[in-house]
Amino acid sequence: MPTLIDRPCEEHPSIQDWLHKPADKLRRTGYEIRHDSQRRTRQGYAKCLAKRRIMGTVWTLARDLASSDVVAARAHEAQVFENRFRELVGRWREETRSISSTSDRALHPAYQDIIGMGERALPLLFREMEQRGGHWFWALRHITHENPVPPEDAGKIQRMTEAWLRWGREHRYL
Amino acid sequence: MGTGAPLPLTPHEMQTVRSAIKSEFHNLADSFQLTSWPTEQYNCIAWAAEDQGRWWWPDIDGESFWPQGIERNETILDFITAFRTLGYETCESHDLEIGYEKVAIFAIGDRVKHMGRQLSSGAWTSKLGPWWDVGHDSVDEIEAPHYGRRVQILKRTSLNISIIPSGT
């Protein structure tokens, strides 16, 4: 869909029109156009162009916000993202349920795909951790580049979970 | 946990869980027992070390617990070294020896995947990752494609021996 800036201005379709229209008017009245007048005219056109650009952006935003199609599409896309996350979590839990190796569990393809979902997956990860537990420490470290777990709590799953949930709340992911 | 006491599961639930475990561990005899609920608080290595408060693993990021000063590698030698800090030494036999506690290391190649612990009855107990604890009669029943084969037995003097005072 074209924005306002893509559509010709009805009054001044082009800069030539902008420049010549006053001149034509002047010519019709018998006066010659002067250079400083042309400069002012160009500046006026530039201002008009900038205004149209801003209005175009505002108009596009307003249209997007108002459009139920866009809202619905975004909700659908968020649902697809969450479904993908749930599917990966289920597969990871199922396929690593008897594995003790921290590295084998974290290097599982489903776990790596969850890391690949990036920062957008953080609210889902924190909610999953809060509701169902799970060793999401590796993923959280790699996505956030943070580690709120003190070294003395390594392996203490309950404390590690609490430390991450606290961090998640502080950073508004929960 | 891991006492061998039966868990309060309905027969149907019990059958479902047992089937799921058997689907991964084909060598488990039908006599294997579920001895505690799944928990992600500790794993097989912690269970072998009798530590139910931590998840043990020598991951390089230091996320899991590993005895201080021991190399964080997944090799058999590094697991033996870690268990030396608990008083274990290598030995040949997995048979029950009165006065000793034994653990078994399972690996694929040189990469450790699992550990089990011998009970005072001579049977063995294994924690399956974050899943169930199971009791099994023979140490090798827990061998599986993702656990590898038993590669080493360690033993230490039992910490649970009653010392009879001299002169009695």
Coordinates of C-alpha atoms in Angstrom, one line a residue:
Chain A
M1 CA 0.0 0.0 0.0
P2 CA 1.6 3.4 -1.0
T3 CA 2.3 5.9 1.8
L4 CA 1.5 9.5 1.5
I5 CA 5.0 10.2 0.3
D6 CA 4.6 7.9 -2.7
R7 CA 1.5 9.7 -3.8
P8 CA 1.8 13.0 -5.8
C9 CA 0.8 16.1 -4.1
E10 CA -2.2 17.4 -5.8
E11 CA -1.1 21.0 -5.6
H12 CA 2.6 20.5 -6.4
P13 CA 3.2 17.2 -8.2
S14 CA 7.0 18.0 -8.7
I15 CA 9.7 20.5 -8.0
Q16 CA 9.4 21.9 -11.5
D17 CA 5.8 22.5 -10.9
W18 CA 6.6 24.2 -7.6
L19 CA 9.3 26.3 -9.2
H20 CA 7.4 27.3 -12.3
K21 CA 3.9 27.7 -11.0
P22 CA 4.7 31.0 -9.1
A23 CA 6.7 32.0 -12.2
D24 CA 3.8 31.4 -14.4
K25 CA 1.7 33.4 -12.1
L26 CA 4.3 36.1 -12.2
R27 CA 4.6 36.0 -16.0
R28 CA 0.8 36.2 -16.2
T29 CA 1.1 39.4 -14.2
G30 CA 4.1 40.7 -16.4
Y31 CA 6.9 40.4 -13.7
E32 CA 10.3 38.6 -14.1
I33 CA 11.3 36.1 -11.4
R34 CA 14.4 36.8 -9.3
H35 CA 17.2 34.4 -8.1
D36 CA 16.6 35.0 -4.4
S37 CA 12.9 34.4 -5.0
Q38 CA 13.8 31.0 -6.6
R39 CA 16.0 30.1 -3.6
R40 CA 13.2 30.8 -1.2
T41 CA 10.9 28.8 -3.4
R42 CA 13.3 25.8 -3.3
Q43 CA 13.5 26.1 0.5
G44 CA 9.8 26.2 0.7
Y45 CA 9.5 23.0 -1.5
A46 CA 12.1 21.2 0.8
K47 CA 10.1 22.1 3.8
C48 CA 6.9 20.9 2.2
L49 CA 8.7 17.7 1.2
A50 CA 9.9 17.1 4.8
K51 CA 6.4 17.7 6.1
R52 CA 4.9 15.3 3.7
R53 CA 7.5 12.7 4.8
I54 CA 6.6 13.1 8.4
M55 CA 2.9 13.0 7.7
G56 CA 3.4 9.9 5.6
T57 CA 5.1 8.1 8.5
V58 CA 2.4 9.2 10.9
W59 CA -0.3 8.1 8.5
T60 CA 1.3 4.7 8.0
L61 CA 1.7 4.1 11.7
A62 CA -1.9 5.2 12.3
R63 CA -3.1 2.9 9.5
D64 CA -1.1 -0.1 10.9
L65 CA -2.4 0.5 14.4
A66 CA -6.0 0.8 13.2
S67 CA -5.9 -2.1 10.9
S68 CA -7.3 -5.2 12.5
D69 CA -5.6 -7.3 9.8
V70 CA -2.2 -6.2 10.9
V71 CA -3.0 -6.7 14.6
A72 CA -4.4 -10.2 13.9
A73 CA -1.4 -11.0 11.7
R74 CA 1.0 -10.0 14.5
A75 CA -1.0 -12.0 17.1
H76 CA -0.9 -15.0 14.8
E77 CA 2.8 -14.6 14.2
A78 CA 3.3 -14.5 18.0
Q79 CA 1.3 -17.6 18.4
V80 CA 3.3 -19.4 15.8
F81 CA 6.5 -18.4 17.6
E82 CA 5.2 -19.6 20.9
N83 CA 4.0 -22.9 19.4
R84 CA 7.5 -23.4 17.9
F85 CA 9.0 -22.7 21.3
R86 CA 6.6 -25.2 23.1
E87 CA 7.4 -27.9 20.5
L88 CA 11.1 -27.5 21.0
V89 CA 10.8 -27.6 24.7
G90 CA 8.7 -30.7 24.6
R91 CA 11.2 -32.4 22.2
W92 CA 14.1 -31.4 24.4
R93 CA 12.5 -32.6 27.6
E94 CA 11.5 -35.9 26.0
E95 CA 14.8 -36.7 24.3
T96 CA 17.1 -35.7 27.2
R97 CA 15.0 -37.1 30.1
S98 CA 17.6 -39.7 31.0
I99 CA 20.8 -37.7 30.1
S100 CA 23.0 -36.5 32.9
S101 CA 25.6 -34.7 30.9
T102 CA 25.1 -30.9 31.1
S103 CA 26.9 -30.4 27.8
D104 CA 25.0 -33.1 26.0
R105 CA 21.7 -31.7 27.2
A106 CA 22.6 -28.1 26.2
L107 CA 24.0 -29.2 22.8
H108 CA 20.8 -31.0 21.9
P109 CA 19.5 -29.6 18.6
A110 CA 16.1 -28.5 20.1
Y111 CA 17.9 -26.7 22.9
Q112 CA 20.2 -25.0 20.4
D113 CA 17.2 -23.9 18.3
I114 CA 15.7 -22.3 21.4
I115 CA 18.9 -20.4 22.0
G116 CA 18.7 -19.4 18.3
M117 CA 15.2 -17.8 18.9
G118 CA 17.1 -15.1 20.8
E119 CA 15.9 -12.4 23.1
R120 CA 12.3 -12.7 21.9
A121 CA 12.2 -16.1 23.6
L122 CA 13.2 -14.8 27.0
P123 CA 9.6 -14.2 28.4
L124 CA 8.7 -17.7 27.3
L125 CA 11.8 -19.2 28.8
F126 CA 11.3 -17.5 32.1
R127 CA 7.7 -18.5 32.2
E128 CA 8.6 -22.1 31.4
M129 CA 11.3 -22.0 34.1
E130 CA 8.9 -20.5 36.7
Q131 CA 6.1 -23.0 36.0
R132 CA 7.8 -26.2 35.1
G133 CA 11.5 -25.8 36.0
G134 CA 14.2 -27.1 33.7
H135 CA 17.8 -26.4 33.2
W136 CA 17.6 -23.3 31.1
F137 CA 20.7 -21.7 32.6
W138 CA 22.9 -22.4 29.6
A139 CA 20.4 -20.9 27.2
L140 CA 19.8 -17.8 29.4
R141 CA 23.5 -17.2 29.7
H142 CA 24.0 -17.4 26.0
I143 CA 21.1 -15.2 25.1
T144 CA 21.5 -12.5 27.7
H145 CA 25.3 -12.7 28.1
E146 CA 24.7 -12.4 31.9
N147 CA 25.1 -14.9 34.7
P148 CA 23.4 -13.9 38.0
V149 CA 24.3 -17.3 39.7
P150 CA 27.2 -17.0 42.1
P151 CA 30.0 -19.6 41.6
E152 CA 29.3 -21.2 45.0
D153 CA 25.8 -22.1 43.8
A154 CA 26.9 -24.1 40.8
G155 CA 24.8 -27.2 40.5
K156 CA 22.3 -26.1 43.2
I157 CA 19.4 -26.1 40.8
Q158 CA 16.9 -24.5 43.2
R159 CA 19.1 -21.6 43.9
M160 CA 20.2 -21.2 40.3
T161 CA 16.5 -21.1 39.3
E162 CA 15.7 -18.5 41.9
A163 CA 18.7 -16.3 40.9
W164 CA 17.6 -16.4 37.2
L165 CA 13.9 -15.7 38.0
R166 CA 14.9 -12.8 40.1
W167 CA 17.0 -11.5 37.2
G168 CA 14.1 -12.0 34.8
R169 CA 11.7 -10.0 37.0
E170 CA 14.3 -7.2 37.4
H171 CA 14.6 -7.0 33.7
R172 CA 10.8 -7.2 33.1
Y173 CA 10.8 -10.5 31.3
L174 CA 8.4 -11.9 33.9
Chain B
M1 CA 14.8 -41.4 48.0
G2 CA 16.2 -44.4 46.5
T3 CA 15.3 -46.6 49.5
G4 CA 13.6 -49.2 47.4
A5 CA 10.2 -48.5 49.0
P6 CA 7.4 -48.8 46.5
L7 CA 6.2 -45.5 45.1
P8 CA 2.5 -44.6 45.4
L9 CA 1.7 -45.1 41.7
T10 CA -1.4 -46.7 40.3
P11 CA -0.8 -50.0 38.4
H12 CA -1.5 -48.2 35.1
E13 CA 0.9 -45.3 35.9
M14 CA 3.5 -47.8 37.1
Q15 CA 3.2 -49.8 33.8
T16 CA 3.4 -46.6 31.7
V17 CA 6.6 -45.4 33.4
R18 CA 8.2 -48.9 33.4
S19 CA 7.5 -49.2 29.7
A20 CA 9.0 -45.8 29.0
I21 CA 12.1 -46.7 30.9
K22 CA 12.4 -50.1 29.2
S23 CA 12.1 -48.4 25.8
E24 CA 15.4 -46.7 26.5
F25 CA 17.1 -49.4 28.6
H26 CA 16.5 -52.7 26.8
N27 CA 18.9 -54.6 29.0
L28 CA 17.0 -53.8 32.2
A29 CA 15.5 -57.0 33.7
D30 CA 11.8 -57.0 34.6
S31 CA 12.8 -57.0 38.2
F32 CA 14.0 -53.4 38.1
Q33 CA 12.3 -51.1 40.6
L34 CA 11.4 -47.4 40.6
T35 CA 12.8 -46.0 43.8
S36 CA 12.1 -42.3 43.7
W37 CA 10.3 -39.6 41.7
P38 CA 11.9 -37.7 38.8
T39 CA 13.8 -34.6 40.0
E40 CA 16.1 -32.3 38.2
Q41 CA 17.9 -31.3 41.4
Y42 CA 20.6 -34.0 41.1
N43 CA 21.8 -36.4 38.4
C44 CA 23.4 -39.9 38.3
I45 CA 26.9 -38.6 39.2
A46 CA 25.5 -36.8 42.3
W47 CA 23.5 -39.9 43.1
A48 CA 26.6 -42.0 42.9
A49 CA 28.4 -39.5 45.2
E50 CA 25.4 -39.6 47.5
D51 CA 24.8 -35.9 47.1
Q52 CA 21.1 -35.1 46.4
G53 CA 21.5 -31.4 46.6
R54 CA 23.5 -30.7 43.5
W55 CA 23.8 -31.5 39.8
W56 CA 27.3 -32.8 39.2
W57 CA 29.1 -32.5 35.8
P58 CA 32.5 -31.2 34.7
D59 CA 31.0 -28.7 32.1
I60 CA 33.5 -26.1 31.1
D61 CA 31.2 -23.2 31.9
G62 CA 31.1 -24.2 35.6
E63 CA 27.3 -24.3 35.6
S64 CA 27.2 -27.7 37.4
F65 CA 29.0 -28.7 40.5
W66 CA 32.4 -30.4 40.2
P67 CA 35.0 -30.9 43.0
Q68 CA 37.3 -27.9 43.3
G69 CA 40.7 -28.3 41.7
I70 CA 39.7 -31.3 39.5
E71 CA 39.9 -30.8 35.7
R72 CA 36.6 -30.1 34.1
N73 CA 36.8 -32.8 31.4
E74 CA 34.4 -35.6 30.6
T75 CA 37.2 -38.2 30.5
I76 CA 37.2 -41.4 32.6
L77 CA 40.4 -40.3 34.3
D78 CA 38.9 -37.0 35.4
F79 CA 35.9 -38.8 36.9
I80 CA 38.1 -41.2 38.7
T81 CA 40.1 -38.2 40.0
A82 CA 36.9 -36.5 41.1
F83 CA 35.8 -39.6 43.0
R84 CA 39.2 -39.9 44.6
T85 CA 38.2 -36.8 46.6
L86 CA 35.5 -38.9 48.1
G87 CA 37.8 -41.7 49.0
Y88 CA 37.3 -44.0 46.0
E89 CA 40.0 -46.0 44.3
T90 CA 39.9 -48.1 41.2
C91 CA 39.2 -51.8 41.5
E92 CA 38.5 -54.8 39.3
S93 CA 35.4 -56.5 40.6
H94 CA 31.9 -55.2 40.7
D95 CA 30.9 -58.0 43.2
L96 CA 29.7 -57.1 46.6
E97 CA 32.6 -56.9 49.2
I98 CA 31.6 -56.5 52.8
G99 CA 33.1 -53.2 54.2
Y100 CA 33.3 -51.5 50.8
E101 CA 31.1 -49.2 48.8
K102 CA 31.3 -49.3 45.0
V103 CA 30.4 -47.1 42.1
A104 CA 30.5 -47.9 38.4
I105 CA 31.5 -45.6 35.5
F106 CA 29.8 -45.9 32.1
A107 CA 31.3 -44.3 29.0
I108 CA 31.2 -44.1 25.2
G109 CA 34.9 -44.2 24.2
D110 CA 36.6 -42.0 26.8
R111 CA 33.5 -39.8 27.4
V112 CA 31.7 -40.6 30.6
K113 CA 27.9 -40.7 30.3
H114 CA 26.6 -42.3 33.5
M115 CA 27.5 -43.6 37.0
G116 CA 25.7 -46.1 39.2
R117 CA 26.1 -47.1 42.8
Q118 CA 26.1 -50.4 44.6
L119 CA 23.7 -50.8 47.5
S120 CA 24.5 -52.8 50.6
S121 CA 22.4 -55.6 49.3
G122 CA 24.7 -56.0 46.3
A123 CA 22.1 -54.6 43.9
W124 CA 22.7 -51.3 42.1
T125 CA 21.0 -48.0 41.9
S126 CA 21.0 -45.5 39.1
K127 CA 19.6 -42.0 38.6
L128 CA 18.5 -41.6 35.0
G129 CA 19.4 -38.0 34.3
P130 CA 16.6 -35.8 35.7
W131 CA 14.3 -38.7 35.4
W132 CA 13.6 -41.6 37.8
D133 CA 16.0 -43.4 40.2
V134 CA 15.9 -47.1 39.5
G135 CA 17.2 -50.1 41.4
H136 CA 18.5 -53.0 39.3
D137 CA 20.1 -56.4 40.2
S138 CA 23.1 -56.3 37.9
V139 CA 25.4 -53.4 37.2
D140 CA 25.4 -54.0 33.5
E141 CA 21.6 -53.9 33.1
I142 CA 21.8 -50.1 32.7
E143 CA 24.1 -50.2 29.7
A144 CA 22.4 -48.5 26.7
P145 CA 23.4 -46.8 23.5
H146 CA 23.4 -43.4 25.0
Y147 CA 25.1 -44.6 28.3
G148 CA 27.8 -46.7 26.7
R149 CA 29.4 -49.6 28.5
R150 CA 30.7 -50.1 32.0
V151 CA 34.4 -49.1 31.9
Q152 CA 35.5 -48.8 35.5
I153 CA 34.6 -49.8 39.0
L154 CA 35.7 -47.7 42.0
K155 CA 35.5 -48.7 45.7
R156 CA 36.0 -47.1 49.1
T157 CA 35.8 -48.3 52.6
S158 CA 32.2 -48.2 53.7
L159 CA 31.3 -45.1 55.8
N160 CA 28.4 -47.0 57.3
I161 CA 30.2 -49.7 59.2
S162 CA 29.4 -49.9 62.9
I163 CA 32.6 -49.8 64.9
I164 CA 32.4 -52.2 67.9
P165 CA 34.3 -50.7 70.8
S166 CA 37.3 -52.7 71.9
G167 CA 37.0 -54.7 75.1
T168 CA 33.4 -55.6 74.6

